[in-house]
């Protein structure tokens, strides 16, 4: 770092994105992207907006907010579109947490949560997952602190039932609860309807996974309109034009083609169940997942060794170095053909391990 870098960031450990290699063509099963292309309506909508790039995008995201609101049965005043779900999460951290209002989250979860806390000077606590990597709802009941939970969780894929989410929200009425639903379309039940019942709940979503738009950077939050107004204060104080016009158009187009994307999710779920069963047939321990990935380990080969062996064969998965999960790899679910290739290569690798 330079001699000018502020001391307040001297201990900041930035989030590490998954590999995006440019040297070799890989089967990419490492960053939870969709294996399916965006629909024709998305391409047409984004292309149409590209013809007007000399003009600023709509800072109110009017058409996009209306489309999202109609899809989820809420009012457009209860929706805030952002540059990826990372931005709505950061807005929520900034708006509702500070030194007097700390935040808590699981010890094994999305790696950006501690980064958001650190960069915003927010005290935080990590609550350990249970031995089976599930969240113990009792750890969050009535703790009187702000809370963020990814559901399904990442990188485990574990899902918490909606009734337990409601217990947490209801028992902490004077604190904000953020439910990060980046992967909810792959088998879980959304907490968005609960935002009508509880004024302290924020649900965040992304178009990156189930809507094949990771490269467009589009996310959104749904919450009571007063919470949305608070986060809009942050938005308009930082970047009023946070969602570019091509991305806004693409988001509207994706919602118009919602059936196409939900069918893709069904195909991914089918491939996920195939992959889980095939890995278990090879002796792997595979956590139950409601996401577009599985989290798996083998007692025949270490996590890092498998990751490196697959990479050498042109397949990327995600390996983490944290002590408790270092023997696991997170494997994004691609097409059925890609998953069959993965299983074939893993079987070959294991046959070479003696």
Coordinates of C-alpha atoms in Angstrom, one line a residue:
X1 CA 0.0 0.0 0.0
X2 CA 1.1 3.6 -0.5
X3 CA 2.1 5.9 2.3
X4 CA -1.1 7.9 1.7
X5 CA -3.5 5.0 2.5
X6 CA -5.6 5.9 5.5
X7 CA -4.7 4.2 8.7
X8 CA -8.4 3.5 9.3
X9 CA -8.2 0.8 6.6
X10 CA -4.8 -0.6 7.6
X11 CA -6.3 -3.9 9.0
X12 CA -9.0 -4.2 6.3
X13 CA -9.0 -7.6 4.6
X14 CA -10.8 -7.3 1.2
X15 CA -13.2 -9.8 -0.1
X16 CA -11.6 -12.3 -2.6
X17 CA -13.7 -13.0 -5.7
X18 CA -13.6 -16.3 -7.4
X19 CA -11.2 -16.9 -10.2
X20 CA -12.0 -15.4 -13.6
X21 CA -9.2 -17.0 -15.7
X22 CA -8.3 -15.6 -19.1
X23 CA -5.6 -18.0 -20.1
X24 CA -7.4 -21.3 -20.5
X25 CA -11.0 -22.3 -21.3
X26 CA -12.4 -23.9 -18.2
X27 CA -15.6 -25.5 -17.2
X28 CA -16.4 -22.8 -14.6
X29 CA -18.0 -24.3 -11.6
X30 CA -16.5 -21.8 -9.1
X31 CA -18.5 -18.6 -8.9
X32 CA -22.1 -19.8 -8.9
X33 CA -22.9 -18.3 -12.3
X34 CA -25.8 -19.7 -14.4
X35 CA -24.8 -22.0 -17.2
X36 CA -27.7 -20.7 -19.3
X37 CA -27.6 -17.5 -21.4
X38 CA -29.8 -14.6 -20.9
X39 CA -33.1 -14.6 -22.7
X40 CA -33.8 -12.8 -26.0
X41 CA -36.0 -10.2 -24.3
X42 CA -33.0 -9.3 -22.0
X43 CA -30.7 -8.9 -25.0
X44 CA -33.2 -6.8 -26.9
X45 CA -33.9 -4.6 -23.9
X46 CA -30.3 -4.0 -23.0
X47 CA -29.5 -3.4 -26.7
X48 CA -32.2 -0.8 -27.0
X49 CA -31.0 1.1 -24.0
X50 CA -27.4 1.0 -25.4
X51 CA -28.6 3.3 -28.2
X52 CA -29.2 6.0 -25.5
X53 CA -26.0 5.7 -23.5
X54 CA -25.4 9.5 -23.9
X55 CA -28.2 10.0 -21.4
X56 CA -28.1 9.2 -17.7
X57 CA -30.1 6.3 -16.4
X58 CA -33.3 6.8 -14.5
X59 CA -32.2 7.3 -10.9
X60 CA -35.6 6.2 -9.6
X61 CA -35.4 2.9 -11.7
X62 CA -39.1 3.4 -12.3
X63 CA -39.9 0.6 -14.8
X64 CA -37.5 -1.8 -13.0
X65 CA -39.0 -1.1 -9.6
X66 CA -42.5 -1.4 -10.9
X67 CA -41.6 -4.8 -12.6
X68 CA -40.0 -6.1 -9.5
X69 CA -42.9 -4.9 -7.3
X70 CA -45.5 -6.6 -9.6
X71 CA -43.6 -9.9 -9.6
X72 CA -43.3 -10.1 -5.8
X73 CA -46.6 -8.5 -4.9
X74 CA -45.3 -5.5 -3.1
X75 CA -45.4 -1.7 -3.7
X76 CA -42.7 -0.1 -5.7
X77 CA -41.9 2.1 -2.7
X78 CA -40.9 -1.1 -1.0
X79 CA -38.2 -1.9 -3.6
X80 CA -34.7 -0.6 -4.1
X81 CA -32.6 -1.7 -7.1
X82 CA -28.8 -1.6 -6.7
X83 CA -25.5 -2.4 -8.4
X84 CA -25.6 -6.1 -7.5
X85 CA -27.0 -7.3 -4.2
X86 CA -23.6 -6.4 -2.7
X87 CA -24.6 -2.8 -2.9
X88 CA -28.0 -3.2 -1.2
X89 CA -26.2 -5.2 1.6
X90 CA -23.7 -2.4 2.0
X91 CA -26.4 0.2 2.0
X92 CA -28.2 -1.7 4.8
X93 CA -25.0 -2.0 6.8
X94 CA -24.3 1.7 6.4
X95 CA -27.9 2.8 7.2
X96 CA -28.7 0.8 10.3
X97 CA -25.5 -0.3 12.0
X98 CA -22.8 1.7 13.8
X99 CA -20.8 1.5 17.0
X100 CA -24.0 1.6 19.1
X101 CA -25.8 -0.9 16.9
X102 CA -23.5 -3.9 16.2
X103 CA -24.3 -6.6 13.7
X104 CA -24.0 -10.4 13.9
X105 CA -23.8 -13.2 11.4
X106 CA -22.7 -16.8 11.1
X107 CA -19.0 -17.6 11.3
X108 CA -19.2 -19.5 8.0
X109 CA -21.1 -17.4 5.5
X110 CA -20.7 -14.9 2.7
X111 CA -17.3 -13.4 2.9
X112 CA -18.4 -9.8 2.3
X113 CA -20.3 -9.4 5.6
X114 CA -17.1 -8.9 7.7
X115 CA -15.7 -6.6 5.0
X116 CA -18.8 -4.4 5.0
X117 CA -18.6 -4.2 8.8
X118 CA -14.9 -3.4 8.9
X119 CA -15.0 -0.8 6.2
X120 CA -17.9 1.0 7.8
X121 CA -16.5 0.8 11.4
X122 CA -19.2 -1.5 12.6
X123 CA -18.6 -3.8 15.6
X124 CA -19.6 -7.4 14.6
X125 CA -19.9 -10.8 16.1
X126 CA -19.6 -14.2 14.3
X127 CA -21.9 -16.9 15.7
X128 CA -20.6 -20.4 15.1
X129 CA -22.7 -22.8 12.9
X130 CA -23.7 -26.1 14.5
X131 CA -21.6 -29.2 13.9
X132 CA -23.7 -30.0 10.8
X133 CA -23.1 -26.5 9.5
X134 CA -26.7 -25.5 10.0
X135 CA -27.7 -22.2 11.8
X136 CA -29.2 -22.7 15.3
X137 CA -32.2 -20.4 15.3
X138 CA -31.9 -20.1 19.1
X139 CA -28.6 -18.2 18.8
X140 CA -30.5 -15.3 17.2
X141 CA -33.7 -15.2 19.2
X142 CA -34.0 -11.9 21.1
X143 CA -30.4 -10.9 21.0
X144 CA -31.2 -7.2 20.4
X145 CA -28.6 -6.8 17.7
X146 CA -28.8 -6.3 14.0
X147 CA -28.6 -9.5 12.1
X148 CA -27.7 -10.7 8.6
X149 CA -28.3 -14.2 7.4
X150 CA -27.8 -15.7 4.0
X151 CA -30.6 -18.1 3.2
X152 CA -29.6 -20.5 1.7
X153 CA -26.3 -20.0 3.3
X154 CA -23.0 -19.7 1.3
X155 CA -20.8 -21.6 0.9
X156 CA -22.7 -24.5 2.6
X157 CA -26.0 -24.3 0.7
X158 CA -27.9 -25.0 3.9
X159 CA -31.4 -23.6 4.1
X160 CA -33.4 -22.2 7.1
X161 CA -37.1 -22.7 7.2
X162 CA -39.3 -19.6 6.9
X163 CA -40.9 -20.2 10.3
X164 CA -37.4 -19.9 11.9
X165 CA -36.7 -16.7 10.0
X166 CA -39.9 -15.3 11.3
X167 CA -39.0 -16.3 14.9
X168 CA -35.7 -14.3 14.5
X169 CA -37.4 -11.2 13.0
X170 CA -40.3 -11.2 15.5
X171 CA -38.0 -11.6 18.5
X172 CA -35.8 -8.7 17.6
X173 CA -38.4 -5.9 16.9
X174 CA -36.0 -3.1 17.7
X175 CA -33.3 -4.3 15.3
X176 CA -33.0 -4.8 11.6
X177 CA -32.8 -8.3 10.3
X178 CA -31.3 -8.7 6.8
X179 CA -32.1 -12.0 4.9
X180 CA -29.8 -12.4 1.9
X181 CA -31.7 -14.5 -0.6
X182 CA -29.1 -14.7 -3.4
X183 CA -29.9 -18.4 -3.9
X184 CA -33.6 -18.7 -2.9
X185 CA -34.9 -19.5 -6.4
X186 CA -33.1 -22.9 -6.3
X187 CA -35.5 -24.5 -3.8
X188 CA -36.3 -22.3 -0.8
X189 CA -39.2 -20.2 0.2
X190 CA -38.7 -16.4 0.1
X191 CA -39.2 -14.2 3.2
X192 CA -40.4 -11.3 1.0
X193 CA -44.1 -11.8 2.1
X194 CA -42.9 -11.3 5.7
X195 CA -41.9 -7.7 4.9
X196 CA -45.6 -6.8 4.9
X197 CA -45.8 -8.1 8.5
X198 CA -42.6 -6.8 10.0
X199 CA -41.1 -3.4 9.6
X200 CA -37.6 -4.5 10.7
X201 CA -37.0 -7.0 7.9
X202 CA -35.0 -6.4 4.7
X203 CA -34.8 -9.1 2.0
X204 CA -32.0 -8.8 -0.5
X205 CA -32.0 -10.5 -3.9
X206 CA -29.8 -10.7 -7.0
X207 CA -30.2 -11.3 -10.7
X208 CA -26.7 -12.8 -10.9
X209 CA -27.7 -16.4 -10.2
X210 CA -31.2 -17.5 -11.2
X211 CA -31.5 -14.8 -13.9
X212 CA -28.2 -15.3 -15.7
X213 CA -27.1 -11.7 -15.3
X214 CA -23.9 -11.9 -13.1
X215 CA -22.1 -9.7 -15.6
X216 CA -24.8 -7.0 -15.5
X217 CA -24.5 -6.4 -11.8
X218 CA -28.1 -6.1 -10.7
X219 CA -29.6 -6.7 -7.2
X220 CA -32.4 -5.3 -5.1
X221 CA -33.9 -5.1 -1.7
X222 CA -37.5 -5.4 -0.5
X223 CA -38.5 -3.9 2.8
X224 CA -41.0 -1.6 4.6
X225 CA -41.0 1.7 2.7
X226 CA -39.4 3.6 5.6
X227 CA -36.4 1.3 5.5
X228 CA -36.2 1.7 1.8
X229 CA -36.3 5.5 2.2
X230 CA -33.4 5.3 4.7
X231 CA -31.3 3.3 2.2
X232 CA -32.3 5.7 -0.6
X233 CA -30.7 8.4 1.5
X234 CA -27.5 6.5 1.4
X235 CA -27.9 5.8 -2.3
X236 CA -28.5 9.5 -3.2
X237 CA -25.6 10.5 -1.0
X238 CA -23.2 8.2 -2.9
X239 CA -24.3 7.3 -6.4
X240 CA -27.8 8.4 -7.6
X241 CA -27.3 6.6 -10.9
X242 CA -26.2 3.4 -9.4
X243 CA -28.0 1.1 -11.9
X244 CA -27.0 1.9 -15.5
X245 CA -29.7 2.1 -18.2
X246 CA -28.7 -1.2 -20.0
X247 CA -28.9 -3.1 -16.8
X248 CA -32.2 -1.6 -15.9
X249 CA -33.6 -2.6 -19.3
X250 CA -32.1 -6.1 -18.9
X251 CA -33.8 -6.5 -15.5
X252 CA -37.2 -5.6 -16.9
X253 CA -36.6 -8.0 -19.8
X254 CA -35.7 -10.8 -17.4
X255 CA -38.9 -10.3 -15.4
X256 CA -40.9 -10.4 -18.7
X257 CA -39.2 -13.8 -19.4
X258 CA -39.6 -15.1 -15.8
X259 CA -40.9 -18.5 -16.9
X260 CA -37.7 -19.1 -18.9
X261 CA -35.5 -18.4 -15.9
X262 CA -37.7 -20.5 -13.4
X263 CA -37.5 -23.4 -15.9
X264 CA -33.7 -23.0 -15.9
X265 CA -33.7 -23.2 -12.1
X266 CA -35.6 -26.5 -12.3
X267 CA -32.9 -27.9 -14.6
X268 CA -30.2 -26.7 -12.2
X269 CA -32.0 -28.4 -9.3
X270 CA -32.2 -31.6 -11.3
X271 CA -28.5 -31.4 -12.1
X272 CA -27.8 -30.6 -8.4
X273 CA -29.5 -33.7 -7.2
X274 CA -27.7 -35.8 -9.8
X275 CA -24.4 -34.3 -8.7
X276 CA -25.1 -34.9 -5.0
X277 CA -26.0 -38.5 -5.5
X278 CA -23.0 -39.2 -7.8
X279 CA -20.6 -37.6 -5.4
X280 CA -22.0 -39.6 -2.5
X281 CA -21.7 -42.7 -4.6
X282 CA -17.9 -41.9 -4.8
X283 CA -17.8 -41.6 -1.0
X284 CA -18.1 -37.9 -0.6
X285 CA -19.8 -36.1 2.3
X286 CA -22.2 -33.7 0.6
X287 CA -24.2 -31.1 2.6
X288 CA -27.9 -30.7 1.7
X289 CA -28.2 -27.7 -0.5
X290 CA -31.0 -25.4 -1.7
X291 CA -28.6 -23.3 -3.7
X292 CA -27.1 -23.7 -7.2
X293 CA -24.0 -25.4 -5.7
X294 CA -23.0 -28.2 -3.5
X295 CA -20.5 -28.3 -0.7
X296 CA -18.6 -31.5 -0.6
X297 CA -15.5 -33.3 0.8
X298 CA -13.9 -36.7 0.5
X299 CA -11.8 -38.7 2.9
X300 CA -9.8 -40.0 0.0
X301 CA -8.4 -36.7 -1.1
X302 CA -7.9 -33.3 0.5
X303 CA -9.9 -30.3 -0.5
X304 CA -7.0 -28.3 -1.9
X305 CA -5.6 -31.4 -3.7
X306 CA -8.9 -32.1 -5.4
X307 CA -9.3 -28.4 -6.4
X308 CA -5.8 -28.4 -8.0
X309 CA -6.3 -31.7 -9.7
X310 CA -9.6 -30.5 -11.2
X311 CA -8.0 -27.2 -12.3
X312 CA -5.3 -29.2 -14.1
X313 CA -8.0 -31.0 -16.0
X314 CA -9.8 -27.8 -17.0
X315 CA -12.5 -27.6 -14.3
X316 CA -12.7 -24.8 -11.8
X317 CA -14.3 -25.3 -8.4
X318 CA -14.0 -23.0 -5.3
X319 CA -11.7 -24.0 -2.4
X320 CA -11.7 -22.1 0.9
X321 CA -8.7 -22.1 3.3
X322 CA -10.6 -21.5 6.6
X323 CA -9.7 -24.3 9.0
X324 CA -13.2 -25.7 9.5
X325 CA -14.0 -26.0 5.8
X326 CA -10.6 -26.4 4.2
X327 CA -11.4 -30.0 3.2
X328 CA -14.5 -29.0 1.3
X329 CA -15.0 -27.6 -2.1
X330 CA -17.9 -25.6 -3.3
X331 CA -19.1 -26.8 -6.7
X332 CA -21.4 -24.7 -8.8
X333 CA -24.1 -26.6 -10.7
X334 CA -23.8 -26.2 -14.4
X335 CA -25.6 -28.1 -17.2
X336 CA -26.1 -31.8 -16.8
X337 CA -23.4 -32.4 -19.4
X338 CA -20.9 -30.3 -17.4
X339 CA -21.8 -32.2 -14.2
X340 CA -21.3 -35.6 -15.9
X341 CA -17.9 -34.4 -17.0
X342 CA -17.1 -33.3 -13.5
X343 CA -18.1 -36.6 -12.0
X344 CA -16.1 -38.5 -14.6
X345 CA -13.0 -36.5 -13.9
X346 CA -13.3 -36.8 -10.1
X347 CA -13.7 -40.6 -10.5
X348 CA -10.5 -40.7 -12.5
X349 CA -8.7 -38.6 -10.0
X350 CA -9.8 -40.8 -7.1
X351 CA -8.7 -43.9 -9.0
X352 CA -5.2 -42.4 -9.1
X353 CA -5.1 -41.8 -5.3
X354 CA -3.7 -44.8 -3.5

